[in-house]
Amino acid sequence: MAHQAHSYHMVDPSPWPIFGAAAALLTTSGLIMWFHYSSTTLLTMGLLSMLLVMLQWWRDVIRESTFQGHHTPTVQKGLRYGMILFITSEAFFFLGFFWAFFHSSLAPTPELGGQWPPTGVKPLNPLEVPLLNTAILLASGVTVTWAHHSITEGNRKQAIHALTLTILLGFYFTALQAMEYHEASFSIADSVYGSTFFVATGFHGLHVIIGSSFLTVCLLRLIKFHFTPNHHFGFEAAAWYWHFVDIIWLFLYMSMYWWGS
Amino acid sequence: MTGRSAARLWKTLSFVVALPAVGVCMLNCYLKAQHEHERPEFIRYAHLRIRSKPFPWGDGNKTLFHNPHVNALPTGYEDEN
């Protein structure tokens, strides 16, 4: 039709969804080639194409919204539902790993020495670096809230400072976790303790990296004047995701680091 | 306690509560790290250092974040043999 008579966004045909599916296929089959046939070619192609699809797809969303104005309040409402549903699915993802942890730790088998932590496993002291990491993520939740209100109130300089501080705290957390992984006396191969600990905290760390990247993109967009005090959903989505990452950490800390030690 | 603006409140919370708390925890870690601890003796437990199949990197025997000083291999600490 000549002009649009509704408030929705009928997106132009795009190659990214199918390329994204191809990237997923390359990545998964690439993992098989790596694990079973010692070849990394397919995996490299998969991860590279995944990165390229993400960059170009989200670049297009920014073009459609910030530059072309297609994101009406109706469209934004749909995006809000979408982000909420996605984060909910991630919560269920982590729920599975918490289930596995409690399954093994509430009734430790004789093979583990009938105790948790298992015999021979020296857990990390929850009051040392893990406590610092908790403070770091909680602090970053405060700074990202400062950033949000700065955006809503039109204070550009403070918003940039607050968001930068948030991202730096995120990097600090990641660096400390990497150090902890290297310094821990137990590894992923040390009974189900190692499996549950490193898979759960490992996926959490991956989500911290994803969240930090999301926030960094928001910082670049903030600097380039993409956000207005009333319309900045990309930032809100990043902030929601970041709070989610923080909450997952709190559960990890209370259950695995503290109760499980 | 909103004062003049919400941004002002959260900025204050950031610099008066959140970041100092991080600082205190950093100090705590630094002090605790001053006295190094001895590593436990190597006992060949069957449930630890499991190797169902080789890892897909290196010689297949070291975990991804292997630290020879604190992580023993299935046969013992590397620097003791």
CSV table of C-alpha atoms in Angstrom, one decimal:
chain,number,residue,atom,x,y,z
A,1,MET,CA,0.0,0.0,0.0
A,2,ALA,CA,1.0,3.6,-0.5
A,3,HIS,CA,1.3,4.4,3.2
A,4,GLN,CA,1.1,2.5,6.5
A,5,ALA,CA,-2.3,2.7,8.3
A,6,HIS,CA,-1.1,0.9,11.5
A,7,SER,CA,1.5,1.4,14.1
A,8,TYR,CA,3.4,-1.9,13.6
A,9,HIS,CA,6.8,-2.4,11.8
A,10,MET,CA,6.6,-4.6,8.7
A,11,VAL,CA,10.3,-5.3,8.4
A,12,ASP,CA,12.0,-5.4,5.0
A,13,PRO,CA,13.2,-8.8,3.8
A,14,SER,CA,16.5,-9.6,5.5
A,15,PRO,CA,19.1,-12.4,5.1
A,16,TRP,CA,20.2,-12.4,8.8
A,17,PRO,CA,17.7,-14.9,10.2
A,18,ILE,CA,18.7,-17.7,7.8
A,19,PHE,CA,22.4,-16.7,7.9
A,20,GLY,CA,22.1,-16.9,11.7
A,21,ALA,CA,20.6,-20.4,11.5
A,22,ALA,CA,23.5,-21.4,9.2
A,23,ALA,CA,25.9,-20.0,11.7
A,24,ALA,CA,24.3,-22.1,14.4
A,25,LEU,CA,24.7,-25.2,12.3
A,26,LEU,CA,28.3,-24.4,11.5
A,27,THR,CA,29.1,-23.8,15.2
A,28,THR,CA,27.4,-26.9,16.5
A,29,SER,CA,28.9,-29.2,13.8
A,30,GLY,CA,32.1,-27.4,14.4
A,31,LEU,CA,32.1,-28.4,18.0
A,32,ILE,CA,31.7,-32.0,17.0
A,33,MET,CA,34.6,-31.7,14.5
A,34,TRP,CA,36.7,-30.2,17.3
A,35,PHE,CA,35.8,-32.7,20.0
A,36,HIS,CA,36.0,-35.9,17.9
A,37,TYR,CA,38.2,-35.1,14.9
A,38,SER,CA,40.6,-32.4,16.3
A,39,SER,CA,39.7,-29.9,13.6
A,40,THR,CA,38.8,-26.3,14.3
A,41,THR,CA,38.0,-25.1,10.8
A,42,LEU,CA,34.2,-25.5,11.0
A,43,LEU,CA,34.1,-24.1,14.5
A,44,THR,CA,36.0,-21.0,13.5
A,45,MET,CA,33.8,-20.4,10.5
A,46,GLY,CA,30.7,-20.9,12.7
A,47,LEU,CA,31.8,-18.4,15.4
A,48,LEU,CA,32.9,-15.9,12.9
A,49,SER,CA,29.7,-16.0,10.9
A,50,MET,CA,27.7,-15.8,14.2
A,51,LEU,CA,29.6,-12.6,15.1
A,52,LEU,CA,29.0,-11.1,11.6
A,53,VAL,CA,25.3,-11.9,11.7
A,54,MET,CA,24.9,-10.4,15.1
A,55,LEU,CA,26.7,-7.2,14.1
A,56,GLN,CA,24.8,-6.7,10.9
A,57,TRP,CA,21.4,-7.7,12.3
A,58,TRP,CA,21.5,-5.4,15.2
A,59,ARG,CA,23.1,-2.7,13.1
A,60,ASP,CA,20.0,-3.0,10.9
A,61,VAL,CA,17.7,-2.7,13.9
A,62,ILE,CA,19.4,0.5,14.9
A,63,ARG,CA,19.0,1.8,11.4
A,64,GLU,CA,15.3,1.0,11.4
A,65,SER,CA,14.7,2.5,14.8
A,66,THR,CA,17.0,5.4,15.5
A,67,PHE,CA,17.6,6.5,11.9
A,68,GLN,CA,14.3,5.6,10.2
A,69,GLY,CA,11.8,6.0,13.1
A,70,HIS,CA,10.0,2.7,12.7
A,71,HIS,CA,9.9,2.0,16.5
A,72,THR,CA,6.6,3.4,17.5
A,73,PRO,CA,5.4,2.9,21.1
A,74,THR,CA,3.5,-0.2,19.8
A,75,VAL,CA,6.7,-1.6,18.4
A,76,GLN,CA,8.6,-0.8,21.6
A,77,LYS,CA,6.0,-2.6,23.6
A,78,GLY,CA,6.5,-5.7,21.5
A,79,LEU,CA,10.3,-5.4,22.1
A,80,ARG,CA,9.7,-5.2,25.8
A,81,TYR,CA,7.7,-8.4,25.8
A,82,GLY,CA,10.4,-10.0,23.8
A,83,MET,CA,13.2,-9.1,26.1
A,84,ILE,CA,11.2,-10.1,29.1
A,85,LEU,CA,10.4,-13.5,27.6
A,86,PHE,CA,14.1,-14.0,26.6
A,87,ILE,CA,15.3,-13.2,30.1
A,88,THR,CA,12.7,-15.6,31.5
A,89,SER,CA,14.0,-18.3,29.2
A,90,GLU,CA,17.5,-17.6,30.5
A,91,ALA,CA,16.3,-17.9,34.0
A,92,PHE,CA,15.0,-21.4,33.2
A,93,PHE,CA,18.3,-22.2,31.6
A,94,PHE,CA,20.1,-21.5,34.9
A,95,LEU,CA,17.4,-23.2,36.9
A,96,GLY,CA,18.5,-26.5,35.3
A,97,PHE,CA,22.1,-26.0,36.5
A,98,PHE,CA,20.9,-25.1,40.0
A,99,TRP,CA,18.8,-28.2,40.0
A,100,ALA,CA,21.8,-30.3,39.1
A,101,PHE,CA,23.8,-28.7,41.9
A,102,PHE,CA,21.2,-29.3,44.5
A,103,HIS,CA,20.6,-32.9,43.3
A,104,SER,CA,24.2,-33.8,43.9
A,105,SER,CA,24.9,-31.7,46.9
A,106,LEU,CA,21.9,-32.3,49.1
A,107,ALA,CA,22.5,-36.1,49.1
A,108,PRO,CA,26.3,-36.6,48.5
A,109,THR,CA,27.0,-40.2,47.4
A,110,PRO,CA,29.5,-42.6,49.0
A,111,GLU,CA,31.7,-42.1,46.0
A,112,LEU,CA,32.2,-38.5,47.1
A,113,GLY,CA,32.9,-39.5,50.7
A,114,GLY,CA,29.3,-38.9,51.7
A,115,GLN,CA,29.9,-35.2,52.2
A,116,TRP,CA,29.7,-31.9,50.4
A,117,PRO,CA,32.2,-30.6,49.5
A,118,PRO,CA,33.5,-34.0,48.5
A,119,THR,CA,36.5,-35.5,50.2
A,120,GLY,CA,39.7,-33.9,48.9
A,121,VAL,CA,38.0,-30.8,47.5
A,122,LYS,CA,39.0,-27.5,49.1
A,123,PRO,CA,36.3,-24.9,48.2
A,124,LEU,CA,37.1,-21.2,47.6
A,125,ASN,CA,36.6,-19.0,50.7
A,126,PRO,CA,33.3,-17.2,50.1
A,127,LEU,CA,34.5,-14.3,52.1
A,128,GLU,CA,37.5,-13.5,49.9
A,129,VAL,CA,37.3,-12.8,46.1
A,130,PRO,CA,33.7,-14.1,45.8
A,131,LEU,CA,32.5,-11.5,48.3
A,132,LEU,CA,34.4,-8.8,46.4
A,133,ASN,CA,32.7,-10.0,43.2
A,134,THR,CA,29.3,-9.7,44.9
A,135,ALA,CA,30.1,-6.1,45.9
A,136,ILE,CA,31.2,-5.4,42.4
A,137,LEU,CA,28.1,-6.6,40.7
A,138,LEU,CA,25.8,-5.0,43.3
A,139,ALA,CA,27.7,-1.7,42.8
A,140,SER,CA,27.3,-2.0,39.0
A,141,GLY,CA,23.6,-2.3,39.5
A,142,VAL,CA,23.6,1.0,41.4
A,143,THR,CA,25.7,2.7,38.7
A,144,VAL,CA,23.5,1.4,35.8
A,145,THR,CA,20.5,2.8,37.7
A,146,TRP,CA,22.3,6.1,38.0
A,147,ALA,CA,23.0,6.0,34.2
A,148,HIS,CA,19.3,5.3,33.5
A,149,HIS,CA,18.1,8.2,35.5
A,150,SER,CA,20.7,10.5,33.9
A,151,ILE,CA,19.4,9.5,30.5
A,152,THR,CA,15.8,10.2,31.6
A,153,GLU,CA,16.8,13.5,33.0
A,154,GLY,CA,18.8,14.5,29.9
A,155,ASN,CA,22.1,14.7,31.7
A,156,ARG,CA,24.5,13.4,29.0
A,157,LYS,CA,27.8,13.8,30.8
A,158,GLN,CA,26.6,12.0,33.9
A,159,ALA,CA,25.0,9.2,31.9
A,160,ILE,CA,28.3,8.6,30.1
A,161,HIS,CA,30.3,8.6,33.4
A,162,ALA,CA,27.8,6.2,35.1
A,163,LEU,CA,27.6,3.8,32.2
A,164,THR,CA,31.4,3.8,31.8
A,165,LEU,CA,31.7,3.0,35.5
A,166,THR,CA,29.2,0.2,35.1
A,167,ILE,CA,31.2,-1.4,32.3
A,168,LEU,CA,34.5,-1.0,34.1
A,169,LEU,CA,33.0,-2.8,37.1
A,170,GLY,CA,31.8,-5.6,34.8
A,171,PHE,CA,35.3,-6.0,33.4
A,172,TYR,CA,36.8,-6.1,36.9
A,173,PHE,CA,34.4,-8.9,37.8
A,174,THR,CA,35.4,-10.9,34.7
A,175,ALA,CA,39.1,-10.4,35.4
A,176,LEU,CA,38.7,-11.5,39.0
A,177,GLN,CA,36.7,-14.6,38.0
A,178,ALA,CA,39.3,-15.5,35.4
A,179,MET,CA,42.0,-15.2,38.1
A,180,GLU,CA,39.9,-17.3,40.5
A,181,TYR,CA,39.5,-20.0,37.9
A,182,HIS,CA,43.2,-20.1,37.5
A,183,GLU,CA,44.0,-20.1,41.2
A,184,ALA,CA,41.3,-22.7,42.3
A,185,SER,CA,42.7,-25.9,43.7
A,186,PHE,CA,39.9,-27.9,42.1
A,187,SER,CA,39.0,-28.2,38.4
A,188,ILE,CA,36.0,-29.1,36.3
A,189,ALA,CA,37.2,-32.7,36.3
A,190,ASP,CA,37.1,-33.0,40.1
A,191,SER,CA,33.9,-34.9,40.7
A,192,VAL,CA,30.4,-33.6,40.3
A,193,TYR,CA,31.5,-30.7,42.5
A,194,GLY,CA,33.7,-29.4,39.7
A,195,SER,CA,31.1,-30.1,37.1
A,196,THR,CA,28.3,-28.2,38.8
A,197,PHE,CA,30.6,-25.3,39.9
A,198,PHE,CA,32.3,-24.6,36.7
A,199,VAL,CA,29.4,-25.1,34.4
A,200,ALA,CA,27.1,-22.9,36.4
A,201,THR,CA,29.7,-20.1,37.1
A,202,GLY,CA,31.1,-20.5,33.6
A,203,PHE,CA,27.8,-19.9,31.9
A,204,HIS,CA,27.3,-17.0,34.3
A,205,GLY,CA,30.6,-15.6,33.4
A,206,LEU,CA,29.7,-15.9,29.7
A,207,HIS,CA,26.5,-13.9,30.4
A,208,VAL,CA,28.6,-11.2,32.2
A,209,ILE,CA,30.7,-10.9,29.1
A,210,ILE,CA,27.5,-10.7,26.9
A,211,GLY,CA,26.0,-8.1,29.2
A,212,SER,CA,29.2,-6.1,29.3
A,213,SER,CA,29.3,-6.1,25.5
A,214,PHE,CA,25.6,-5.1,25.3
A,215,LEU,CA,26.3,-2.2,27.8
A,216,THR,CA,29.4,-1.2,25.7
A,217,VAL,CA,27.3,-0.9,22.6
A,218,CYS,CA,24.9,1.2,24.6
A,219,LEU,CA,27.7,3.5,25.7
A,220,LEU,CA,28.8,4.0,22.1
A,221,ARG,CA,25.2,4.8,21.1
A,222,LEU,CA,24.8,7.1,24.0
A,223,ILE,CA,27.9,9.0,22.9
A,224,LYS,CA,26.5,9.2,19.4
A,225,PHE,CA,23.2,10.8,20.6
A,226,HIS,CA,21.0,7.8,19.7
A,227,PHE,CA,19.0,7.9,23.0
A,228,THR,CA,16.4,10.5,24.0
A,229,PRO,CA,15.1,11.0,27.5
A,230,ASN,CA,11.9,9.3,26.5
A,231,HIS,CA,13.1,6.7,24.0
A,232,HIS,CA,16.1,4.5,24.9
A,233,PHE,CA,14.8,0.9,24.9
A,234,GLY,CA,18.1,-0.5,23.9
A,235,PHE,CA,19.6,0.8,27.0
A,236,GLU,CA,16.7,-0.4,29.2
A,237,ALA,CA,17.1,-3.9,27.7
A,238,ALA,CA,20.8,-3.9,28.5
A,239,ALA,CA,20.1,-2.7,32.0
A,240,TRP,CA,17.4,-5.4,32.6
A,241,TYR,CA,19.9,-8.1,31.3
A,242,TRP,CA,22.6,-6.7,33.6
A,243,HIS,CA,20.3,-6.9,36.6
A,244,PHE,CA,19.4,-10.4,35.7
A,245,VAL,CA,23.1,-11.3,35.5
A,246,ASP,CA,23.5,-9.8,39.0
A,247,ILE,CA,20.6,-11.8,40.4
A,248,ILE,CA,21.9,-15.0,39.0
A,249,TRP,CA,25.3,-14.3,40.7
A,250,LEU,CA,23.5,-13.7,44.0
A,251,PHE,CA,21.9,-17.1,43.8
A,252,LEU,CA,25.2,-18.7,42.7
A,253,TYR,CA,27.0,-17.0,45.6
A,254,MET,CA,24.5,-18.0,48.2
A,255,SER,CA,24.1,-21.6,47.1
A,256,MET,CA,27.4,-22.8,45.6
A,257,TYR,CA,30.0,-20.5,47.2
A,258,TRP,CA,28.5,-20.0,50.6
A,259,TRP,CA,26.1,-22.9,51.5
A,260,GLY,CA,28.1,-25.3,49.4
A,261,SER,CA,31.5,-24.7,51.1
B,1,MET,CA,15.3,10.8,50.2
B,2,THR,CA,14.9,11.7,46.5
B,3,GLY,CA,16.3,15.2,47.0
B,4,ARG,CA,16.3,17.1,43.7
B,5,SER,CA,16.4,14.2,41.2
B,6,ALA,CA,16.6,10.5,41.0
B,7,ALA,CA,19.9,10.6,39.1
B,8,ARG,CA,21.3,12.6,42.0
B,9,LEU,CA,20.2,10.0,44.5
B,10,TRP,CA,21.7,7.1,42.5
B,11,LYS,CA,24.9,9.0,41.9
B,12,THR,CA,25.2,9.6,45.7
B,13,LEU,CA,24.5,5.9,46.4
B,14,SER,CA,27.2,4.9,43.9
B,15,PHE,CA,29.9,7.0,45.4
B,16,VAL,CA,28.9,6.8,49.1
B,17,VAL,CA,27.7,3.2,49.5
B,18,ALA,CA,28.4,1.0,46.4
B,19,LEU,CA,32.0,1.9,45.5
B,20,PRO,CA,33.3,2.2,49.1
B,21,ALA,CA,31.8,-1.3,49.7
B,22,VAL,CA,33.8,-2.5,46.8
B,23,GLY,CA,36.9,-0.8,48.3
B,24,VAL,CA,36.4,-2.5,51.7
B,25,CYS,CA,36.1,-5.9,50.0
B,26,MET,CA,39.2,-5.2,48.0
B,27,LEU,CA,41.1,-4.4,51.1
B,28,ASN,CA,39.8,-7.5,52.8
B,29,CYS,CA,41.0,-9.6,49.9
B,30,TYR,CA,44.4,-8.0,49.9
B,31,LEU,CA,44.9,-8.6,53.6
B,32,LYS,CA,43.7,-12.2,53.4
B,33,ALA,CA,46.1,-12.8,50.5
B,34,GLN,CA,49.1,-11.7,52.5
B,35,HIS,CA,49.5,-15.2,54.1
B,36,GLU,CA,49.9,-17.8,51.4
B,37,HIS,CA,48.5,-21.3,52.2
B,38,GLU,CA,50.2,-24.7,51.8
B,39,ARG,CA,48.7,-26.9,49.1
B,40,PRO,CA,47.1,-30.2,50.2
B,41,GLU,CA,49.1,-33.4,49.8
B,42,PHE,CA,48.3,-35.5,46.8
B,43,ILE,CA,45.9,-38.5,47.4
B,44,ARG,CA,44.8,-40.4,44.3
B,45,TYR,CA,41.1,-40.3,44.9
B,46,ALA,CA,39.0,-42.0,42.2
B,47,HIS,CA,36.4,-39.3,42.1
B,48,LEU,CA,38.8,-36.4,41.5
B,49,ARG,CA,40.9,-35.6,38.4
B,50,ILE,CA,38.5,-37.6,36.3
B,51,ARG,CA,39.6,-38.2,32.7
B,52,SER,CA,36.7,-40.0,30.8
B,53,LYS,CA,38.3,-38.8,27.5
B,54,PRO,CA,41.1,-36.5,26.6
B,55,PHE,CA,40.5,-32.8,26.5
B,56,PRO,CA,40.4,-31.4,22.9
B,57,TRP,CA,43.5,-29.2,23.6
B,58,GLY,CA,47.1,-29.6,24.3
B,59,ASP,CA,48.1,-33.0,25.5
B,60,GLY,CA,44.5,-33.7,26.5
B,61,ASN,CA,45.4,-34.1,30.1
B,62,LYS,CA,45.2,-30.5,31.5
B,63,THR,CA,42.0,-28.6,32.3
B,64,LEU,CA,41.4,-25.3,30.6
B,65,PHE,CA,42.6,-23.2,33.6
B,66,HIS,CA,45.3,-25.6,34.7
B,67,ASN,CA,47.6,-24.2,37.3
B,68,PRO,CA,50.6,-26.5,37.9
B,69,HIS,CA,51.2,-25.1,41.4
B,70,VAL,CA,47.7,-25.9,42.8
B,71,ASN,CA,46.2,-28.4,40.3
B,72,ALA,CA,47.5,-32.0,40.4
B,73,LEU,CA,47.3,-34.2,37.3
B,74,PRO,CA,45.8,-37.7,37.7
B,75,THR,CA,49.3,-38.9,38.5
B,76,GLY,CA,50.2,-36.2,41.0
B,77,TYR,CA,51.5,-32.7,41.1
B,78,GLU,CA,53.7,-32.0,38.1
B,79,ASP,CA,56.5,-30.2,40.0
B,80,GLU,CA,56.8,-33.0,42.6
B,81,ASN,CA,57.7,-35.9,40.2
